[in-house]
Coordinates of C-alpha atoms and ligand atoms in Angstrom, one line a residue:
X61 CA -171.0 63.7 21.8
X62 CA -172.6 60.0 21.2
X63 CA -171.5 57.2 19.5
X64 CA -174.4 55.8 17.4
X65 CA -175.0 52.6 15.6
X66 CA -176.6 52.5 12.6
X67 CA -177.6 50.3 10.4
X68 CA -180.0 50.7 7.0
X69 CA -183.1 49.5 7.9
X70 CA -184.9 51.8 5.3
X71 CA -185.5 54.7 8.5
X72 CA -185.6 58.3 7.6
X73 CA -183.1 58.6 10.5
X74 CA -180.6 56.3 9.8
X75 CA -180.7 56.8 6.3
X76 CA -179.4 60.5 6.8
X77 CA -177.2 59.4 9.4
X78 CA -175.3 56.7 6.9
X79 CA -175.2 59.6 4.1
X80 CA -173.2 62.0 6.9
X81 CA -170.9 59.4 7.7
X82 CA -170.2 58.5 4.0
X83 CA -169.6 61.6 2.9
X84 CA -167.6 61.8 6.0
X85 CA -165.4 59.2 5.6
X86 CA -165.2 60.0 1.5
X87 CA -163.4 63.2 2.9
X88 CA -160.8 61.5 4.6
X89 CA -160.2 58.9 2.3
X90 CA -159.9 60.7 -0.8
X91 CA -158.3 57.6 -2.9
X92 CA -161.0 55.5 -2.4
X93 CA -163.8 56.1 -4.7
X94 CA -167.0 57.8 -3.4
X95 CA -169.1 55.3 -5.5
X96 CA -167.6 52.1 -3.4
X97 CA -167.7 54.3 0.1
X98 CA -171.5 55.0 -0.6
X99 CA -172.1 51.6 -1.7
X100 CA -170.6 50.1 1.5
X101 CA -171.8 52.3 3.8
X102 CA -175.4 51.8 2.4
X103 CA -175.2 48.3 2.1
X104 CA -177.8 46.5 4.3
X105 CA -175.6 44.0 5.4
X106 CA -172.6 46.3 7.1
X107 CA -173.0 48.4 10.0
X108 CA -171.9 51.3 11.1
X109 CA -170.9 52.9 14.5
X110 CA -170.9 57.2 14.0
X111 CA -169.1 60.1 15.7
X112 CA -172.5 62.7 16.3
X113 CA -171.5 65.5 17.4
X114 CA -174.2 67.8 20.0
X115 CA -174.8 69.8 16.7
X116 CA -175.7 66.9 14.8
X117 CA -172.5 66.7 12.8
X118 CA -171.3 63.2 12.2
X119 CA -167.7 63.6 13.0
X120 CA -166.2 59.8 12.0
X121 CA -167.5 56.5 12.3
X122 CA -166.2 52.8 11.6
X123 CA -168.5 50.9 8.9
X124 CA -167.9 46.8 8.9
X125 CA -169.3 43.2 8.0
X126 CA -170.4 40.9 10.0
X127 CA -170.3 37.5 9.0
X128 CA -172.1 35.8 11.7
X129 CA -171.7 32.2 10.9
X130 CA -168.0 32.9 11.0
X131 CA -167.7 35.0 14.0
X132 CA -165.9 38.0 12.6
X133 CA -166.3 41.3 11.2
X134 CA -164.3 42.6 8.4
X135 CA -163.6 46.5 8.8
X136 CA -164.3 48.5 5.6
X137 CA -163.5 51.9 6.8
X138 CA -162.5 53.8 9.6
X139 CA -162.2 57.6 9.6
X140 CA -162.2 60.6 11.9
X141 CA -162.9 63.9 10.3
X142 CA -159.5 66.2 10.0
X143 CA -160.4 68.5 12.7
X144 CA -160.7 66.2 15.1
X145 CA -157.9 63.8 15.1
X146 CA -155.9 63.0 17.3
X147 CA -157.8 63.8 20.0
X148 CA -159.0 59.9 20.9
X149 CA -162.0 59.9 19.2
X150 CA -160.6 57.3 17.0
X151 CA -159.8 55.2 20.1
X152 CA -163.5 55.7 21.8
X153 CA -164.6 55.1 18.6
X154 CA -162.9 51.8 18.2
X155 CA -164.1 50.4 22.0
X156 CA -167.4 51.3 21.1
X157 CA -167.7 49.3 17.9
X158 CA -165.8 46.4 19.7
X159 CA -168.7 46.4 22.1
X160 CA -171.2 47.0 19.5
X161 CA -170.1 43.8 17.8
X162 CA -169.9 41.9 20.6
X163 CA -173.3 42.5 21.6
X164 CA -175.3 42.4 18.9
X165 CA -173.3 40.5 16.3
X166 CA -171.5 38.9 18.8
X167 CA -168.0 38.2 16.9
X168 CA -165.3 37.7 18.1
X169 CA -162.7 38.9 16.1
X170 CA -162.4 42.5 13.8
X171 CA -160.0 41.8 10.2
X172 CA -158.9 44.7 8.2
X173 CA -156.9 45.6 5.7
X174 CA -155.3 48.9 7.1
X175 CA -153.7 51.3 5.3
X176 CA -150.0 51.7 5.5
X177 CA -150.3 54.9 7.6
X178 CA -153.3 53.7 9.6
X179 CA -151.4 50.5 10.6
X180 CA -149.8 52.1 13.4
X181 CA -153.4 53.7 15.1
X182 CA -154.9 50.0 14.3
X183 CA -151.9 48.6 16.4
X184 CA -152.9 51.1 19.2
X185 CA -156.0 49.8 19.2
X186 CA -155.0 45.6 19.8
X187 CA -154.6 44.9 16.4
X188 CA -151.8 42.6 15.0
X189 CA -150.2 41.6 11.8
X190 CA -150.5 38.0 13.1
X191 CA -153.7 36.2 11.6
X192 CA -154.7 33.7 14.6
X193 CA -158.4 33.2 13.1
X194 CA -158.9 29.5 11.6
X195 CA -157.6 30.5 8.2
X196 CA -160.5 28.3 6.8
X197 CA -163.2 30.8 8.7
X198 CA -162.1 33.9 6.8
X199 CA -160.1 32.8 3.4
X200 CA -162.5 33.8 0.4
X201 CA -164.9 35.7 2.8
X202 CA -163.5 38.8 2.6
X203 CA -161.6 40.8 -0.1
X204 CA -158.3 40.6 -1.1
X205 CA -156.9 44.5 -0.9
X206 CA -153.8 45.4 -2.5
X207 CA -151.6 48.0 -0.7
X208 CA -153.0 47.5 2.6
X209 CA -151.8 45.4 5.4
X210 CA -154.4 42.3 7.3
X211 CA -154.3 42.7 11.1
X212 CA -156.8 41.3 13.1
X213 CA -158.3 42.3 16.3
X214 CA -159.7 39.7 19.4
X215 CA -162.6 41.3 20.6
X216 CA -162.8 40.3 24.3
X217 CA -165.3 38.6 25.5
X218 CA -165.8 40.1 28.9
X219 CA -163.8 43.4 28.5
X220 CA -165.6 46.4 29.6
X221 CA -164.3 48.6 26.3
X222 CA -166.0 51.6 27.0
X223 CA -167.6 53.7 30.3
Ligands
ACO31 N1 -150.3 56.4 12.6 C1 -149.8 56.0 13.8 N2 -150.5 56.3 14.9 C2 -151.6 56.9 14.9 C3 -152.2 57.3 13.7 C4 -151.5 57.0 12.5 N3 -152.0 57.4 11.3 N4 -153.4 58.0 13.9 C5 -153.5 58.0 15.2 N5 -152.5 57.3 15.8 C6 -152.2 57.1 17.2 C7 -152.4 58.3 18.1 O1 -151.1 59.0 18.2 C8 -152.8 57.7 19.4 O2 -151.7 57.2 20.1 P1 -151.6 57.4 21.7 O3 -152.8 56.6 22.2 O4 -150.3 56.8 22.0 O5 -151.8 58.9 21.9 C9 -153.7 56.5 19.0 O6 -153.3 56.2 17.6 C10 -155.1 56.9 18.9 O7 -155.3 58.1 18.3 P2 -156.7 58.8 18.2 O8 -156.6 60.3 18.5 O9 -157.7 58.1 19.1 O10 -157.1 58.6 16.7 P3 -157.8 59.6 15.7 O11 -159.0 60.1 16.3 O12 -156.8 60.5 15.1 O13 -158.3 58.5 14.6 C11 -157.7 57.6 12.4 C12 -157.3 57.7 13.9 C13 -159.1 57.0 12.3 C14 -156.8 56.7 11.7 C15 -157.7 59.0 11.8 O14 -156.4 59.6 11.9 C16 -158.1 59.1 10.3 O15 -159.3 59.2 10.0 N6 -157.2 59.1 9.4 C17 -157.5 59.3 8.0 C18 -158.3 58.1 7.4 C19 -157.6 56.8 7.5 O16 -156.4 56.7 7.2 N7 -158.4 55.8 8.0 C20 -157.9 54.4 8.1 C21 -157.9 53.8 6.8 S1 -157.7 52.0 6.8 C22 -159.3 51.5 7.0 O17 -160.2 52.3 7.0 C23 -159.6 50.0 7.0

């Protein structure tokens, strides 16, 4: 099992691994519509961290945005396939996105707006209900989403997240 960032930079490669993980997470979030999950995942300016199983299979993954000049990520989806749930692959998942951003976005901060069953894993995994970002450095930059609740996420500076 790896954990594999990808971004689409127009390879073969990661091309077919960003079409797995969409239709991945299209699976698990089946009131979302494909069209908007494909156009997100495909976007060049999000990036994506993927479950790849030693078959190949893509078994989740965590797509976001960074925005750079403000320091944060916004997470647009977030999905491990049914199978496989809770069995702390969301939570490896997770660290190794943290890390992922740290490094080579280096943000400092994950917003999302969770899903009212998904708040309670997003809790597990540091974030809170409590917005302490500069409200200037993410009001208007990312989308207002009705029916889903903003938490936000430090992402530790020096923190080893994953092994
Ligand atoms: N509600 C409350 N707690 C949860 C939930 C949940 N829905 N899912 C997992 N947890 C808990 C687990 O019990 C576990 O707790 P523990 O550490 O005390 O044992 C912890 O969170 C981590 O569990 P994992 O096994 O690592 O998580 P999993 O691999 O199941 O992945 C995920 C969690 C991604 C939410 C998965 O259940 C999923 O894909 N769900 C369907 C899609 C979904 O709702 N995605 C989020 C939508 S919101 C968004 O994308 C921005």
């Amino acid at each position: 099992l790896t954990f594999r960032y990808v971004e689409n930079d127009g390879t073969p490669d990661n091309n077919m691994w960003l079409i797995s993980l969409k239709n991945t997470i299209s699976k698990q979030l089946p009131n979302m519509p494909k069209e908007y999950i494909a156009r997100l995942v495909m976007d060049r300016r999000h990036r994506s961290c993927a479950i790849v199983a030693k078959s190949g299979t893509v078994l989740g993954g965590i797509t976001y945005r960074p925005f750079h000049a403000q320091g944060f990520g916004e997470i647009a989806f977030c999905a491990v396939t049914a199978m496989e749930q809770v069995k702390g692959f969301g939570t490896r998942l997770m660290n190794h996105t943290k890390t992922y951003a740290r490094e080579r976005d280096h943000l400092t901060h994950f917003l999302t707006y969770a899903d009212n069953n998904a708040v309670g894993y997003f809790a597990k995994q540091g974030f809170t209900k409590e917005i302490t970002l500069e409200r200037k450095r993410w009001v208007g930059w990312i989308k207002d989403y009705d029916g889903g609740t903003l938490m936000e996420c430090v992402i530790n500076p020096k923190l080893p997240y994953t092994d």
